[in-house]
CSV table of N, CA and C and ligand atoms in Angstrom, one decimal:
chain,number,residue,atom,x,y,z
A,1,UNK,N,291.3,53.6,167.0
A,1,UNK,CA,292.8,53.6,167.0
A,1,UNK,C,293.3,52.5,166.1
A,2,UNK,N,292.4,51.5,165.8
A,2,UNK,CA,292.9,50.4,164.9
A,2,UNK,C,292.7,50.7,163.5
A,3,UNK,N,292.3,51.9,163.2
A,3,UNK,CA,292.1,52.3,161.8
A,3,UNK,C,293.5,52.4,161.1
A,4,UNK,N,293.6,51.6,160.0
A,4,UNK,CA,294.9,51.6,159.3
A,4,UNK,C,295.0,52.6,158.2
A,5,UNK,N,293.9,53.3,157.9
A,5,UNK,CA,293.9,54.3,156.8
A,5,UNK,C,294.3,55.6,157.2
A,6,UNK,N,295.6,55.7,157.6
A,6,UNK,CA,296.2,57.0,158.0
A,6,UNK,C,296.4,57.9,156.8
A,7,UNK,N,296.2,59.1,157.1
A,7,UNK,CA,296.4,60.1,156.0
A,7,UNK,C,297.4,61.1,156.4
A,8,UNK,N,298.2,61.6,155.4
A,8,UNK,CA,299.1,62.7,155.7
A,8,UNK,C,298.4,64.0,156.1
A,9,UNK,N,298.7,64.5,157.2
A,9,UNK,CA,298.1,65.7,157.7
A,9,UNK,C,298.3,66.9,156.7
A,10,UNK,N,299.4,66.9,156.0
A,10,UNK,CA,299.8,68.0,155.1
A,10,UNK,C,299.1,67.9,153.8
A,11,UNK,N,299.2,66.7,153.1
A,11,UNK,CA,298.7,66.6,151.7
A,11,UNK,C,297.4,65.7,151.6
A,12,UNK,N,296.9,65.1,152.7
A,12,UNK,CA,295.7,64.3,152.7
A,12,UNK,C,295.9,63.1,151.8
A,13,UNK,N,297.1,62.6,151.7
A,13,UNK,CA,297.3,61.4,150.9
A,13,UNK,C,297.3,60.2,151.8
A,14,UNK,N,296.8,59.1,151.3
A,14,UNK,CA,296.8,57.9,152.1
A,14,UNK,C,298.2,57.4,152.3
A,15,UNK,N,298.6,57.1,153.5
A,15,UNK,CA,299.9,56.6,153.8
A,15,UNK,C,300.1,55.2,153.4
A,16,UNK,N,301.3,54.8,152.9
A,16,UNK,CA,301.5,53.4,152.5
A,16,UNK,C,302.6,52.9,153.4
A,17,UNK,N,302.5,51.6,153.8
A,17,UNK,CA,303.5,50.9,154.6
A,17,UNK,C,304.7,50.6,153.8
A,18,UNK,N,305.8,50.9,154.3
A,18,UNK,CA,307.1,50.8,153.6
A,18,UNK,C,308.2,50.5,154.6
A,19,UNK,N,309.1,49.6,154.2
A,19,UNK,CA,310.2,49.2,155.0
A,19,UNK,C,311.2,50.3,155.0
A,20,UNK,N,311.6,50.8,156.1
A,20,UNK,CA,312.5,51.9,156.2
A,20,UNK,C,313.6,51.5,157.1
A,21,UNK,N,314.9,51.9,156.8
A,21,UNK,CA,316.0,51.6,157.6
A,21,UNK,C,316.2,52.8,158.6
A,22,UNK,N,316.3,52.5,159.8
A,22,UNK,CA,316.6,53.6,160.8
A,22,UNK,C,317.9,53.4,161.4
A,23,UNK,N,318.6,54.5,161.8
A,23,UNK,CA,319.8,54.4,162.5
A,23,UNK,C,319.6,55.1,163.8
A,24,UNK,N,319.9,54.3,164.9
A,24,UNK,CA,319.7,54.9,166.2
A,24,UNK,C,320.8,54.5,167.1
A,25,UNK,N,321.5,55.4,167.7
A,25,UNK,CA,322.6,55.1,168.6
A,25,UNK,C,323.7,54.2,167.9
A,26,UNK,N,323.9,54.5,166.6
A,26,UNK,CA,324.9,53.7,165.9
A,26,UNK,C,324.4,52.3,165.4
A,27,UNK,N,323.2,51.9,165.8
A,27,UNK,CA,322.7,50.6,165.3
A,27,UNK,C,321.6,50.9,164.3
A,28,UNK,N,321.6,50.1,163.2
A,28,UNK,CA,320.6,50.3,162.3
A,28,UNK,C,319.6,49.1,162.3
A,29,UNK,N,318.4,49.3,162.0
A,29,UNK,CA,317.4,48.3,162.0
A,29,UNK,C,316.3,48.7,161.0
A,30,UNK,N,315.6,47.7,160.5
A,30,UNK,CA,314.6,47.9,159.5
A,30,UNK,C,313.2,47.7,160.1
A,31,UNK,N,312.3,48.6,159.8
A,31,UNK,CA,311.0,48.6,160.4
A,31,UNK,C,310.0,49.1,159.4
A,32,UNK,N,308.8,48.4,159.3
A,32,UNK,CA,307.8,48.9,158.4
A,32,UNK,C,307.0,50.1,159.0
A,33,UNK,N,307.1,51.2,158.3
A,33,UNK,CA,306.4,52.3,158.8
A,33,UNK,C,305.5,52.9,157.7
A,34,UNK,N,304.6,53.7,158.2
A,34,UNK,CA,303.7,54.4,157.2
A,34,UNK,C,304.3,55.7,156.7
A,35,UNK,N,304.2,55.8,155.4
A,35,UNK,CA,304.9,56.9,154.8
A,35,UNK,C,304.0,57.5,153.7
A,36,UNK,N,304.1,58.9,153.6
A,36,UNK,CA,303.3,59.6,152.6
A,36,UNK,C,304.0,59.5,151.3
A,37,UNK,N,303.3,59.0,150.3
A,37,UNK,CA,304.0,58.8,148.9
A,37,UNK,C,304.3,60.2,148.3
A,38,UNK,N,303.6,61.2,148.8
A,38,UNK,CA,303.7,62.5,148.1
A,38,UNK,C,304.9,63.3,148.7
A,39,UNK,N,304.9,63.6,150.0
A,39,UNK,CA,305.9,64.4,150.6
A,39,UNK,C,307.0,63.6,151.3
A,40,UNK,N,306.8,62.3,151.5
A,40,UNK,CA,307.8,61.4,152.1
A,40,UNK,C,307.8,61.5,153.6
A,41,UNK,N,306.8,62.1,154.2
A,41,UNK,CA,306.7,62.2,155.6
A,41,UNK,C,306.5,60.8,156.2
A,42,UNK,N,307.2,60.5,157.3
A,42,UNK,CA,307.1,59.1,157.9
A,42,UNK,C,306.4,59.2,159.2
A,43,UNK,N,305.5,58.3,159.4
A,43,UNK,CA,304.8,58.2,160.7
A,43,UNK,C,305.5,57.2,161.6
A,44,UNK,N,306.1,57.6,162.7
A,44,UNK,CA,306.8,56.7,163.6
A,44,UNK,C,305.8,56.2,164.6
A,45,UNK,N,305.5,54.9,164.5
A,45,UNK,CA,304.5,54.4,165.5
A,45,UNK,C,305.1,54.3,166.9
A,46,UNK,N,304.3,54.6,167.9
A,46,UNK,CA,304.8,54.6,169.3
A,46,UNK,C,305.5,53.3,169.7
A,47,UNK,N,305.0,52.2,169.2
A,47,UNK,CA,305.7,50.9,169.6
A,47,UNK,C,307.1,50.8,169.0
A,48,UNK,N,307.4,51.5,168.0
A,48,UNK,CA,308.7,51.5,167.4
A,48,UNK,C,309.6,52.3,168.4
A,49,UNK,N,309.2,53.4,168.8
A,49,UNK,CA,309.9,54.3,169.7
A,49,UNK,C,310.2,53.6,171.0
A,50,UNK,N,309.1,52.9,171.5
A,50,UNK,CA,309.2,52.3,172.8
A,50,UNK,C,309.9,50.9,172.7
A,51,UNK,N,309.6,50.2,171.7
A,51,UNK,CA,310.1,48.8,171.6
A,51,UNK,C,311.5,48.7,171.0
A,52,UNK,N,311.6,49.0,169.8
A,52,UNK,CA,312.9,48.8,169.1
A,52,UNK,C,314.0,49.7,169.6
A,53,UNK,N,313.7,51.0,169.9
A,53,UNK,CA,314.7,51.9,170.4
A,53,UNK,C,315.2,51.5,171.8
A,54,UNK,N,314.2,51.1,172.6
A,54,UNK,CA,314.6,50.6,174.0
A,54,UNK,C,315.4,49.4,173.9
A,55,UNK,N,315.1,48.5,172.9
A,55,UNK,CA,315.9,47.3,172.7
A,55,UNK,C,317.4,47.6,172.4
A,56,UNK,N,317.5,48.6,171.5
A,56,UNK,CA,318.9,49.0,171.1
A,56,UNK,C,319.6,49.6,172.3
A,57,UNK,N,318.9,50.4,173.1
A,57,UNK,CA,319.6,51.0,174.3
A,57,UNK,C,320.0,49.9,175.2
A,58,UNK,N,319.2,48.8,175.4
A,58,UNK,CA,319.5,47.7,176.3
A,58,UNK,C,320.7,47.0,175.8
A,59,UNK,N,320.8,46.7,174.5
A,59,UNK,CA,321.9,46.0,173.9
A,59,UNK,C,323.2,46.8,174.1
A,60,UNK,N,323.2,48.1,174.1
A,60,UNK,CA,324.4,48.9,174.3
A,60,UNK,C,324.8,48.9,175.7
A,61,UNK,N,323.8,48.9,176.6
A,61,UNK,CA,324.2,48.8,178.1
A,61,UNK,C,324.7,47.5,178.5
A,62,UNK,N,324.2,46.5,177.8
A,62,UNK,CA,324.5,45.1,178.2
A,62,UNK,C,325.8,44.6,177.7
A,63,UNK,N,326.9,45.3,177.9
A,63,UNK,CA,328.2,44.9,177.4
A,63,UNK,C,329.1,44.5,178.6
B,1,ZN,ZN1,302.3,64.2,152.6
């Protein structure tokens, strides 16, 4: 699982790490994700879904 050489399932291109801006629940944040240089498909790591998005949800509730 620690293998960093992810490949796009569709084009078999090596994915490259790239800073991407996400917008979630009206909040935007930047996170480095793996992206296919050919088709632009982005791999969302589970820690982003669990970490950053949960963080945004907490901020919204904490008003
Ligand atoms: Zn691809």
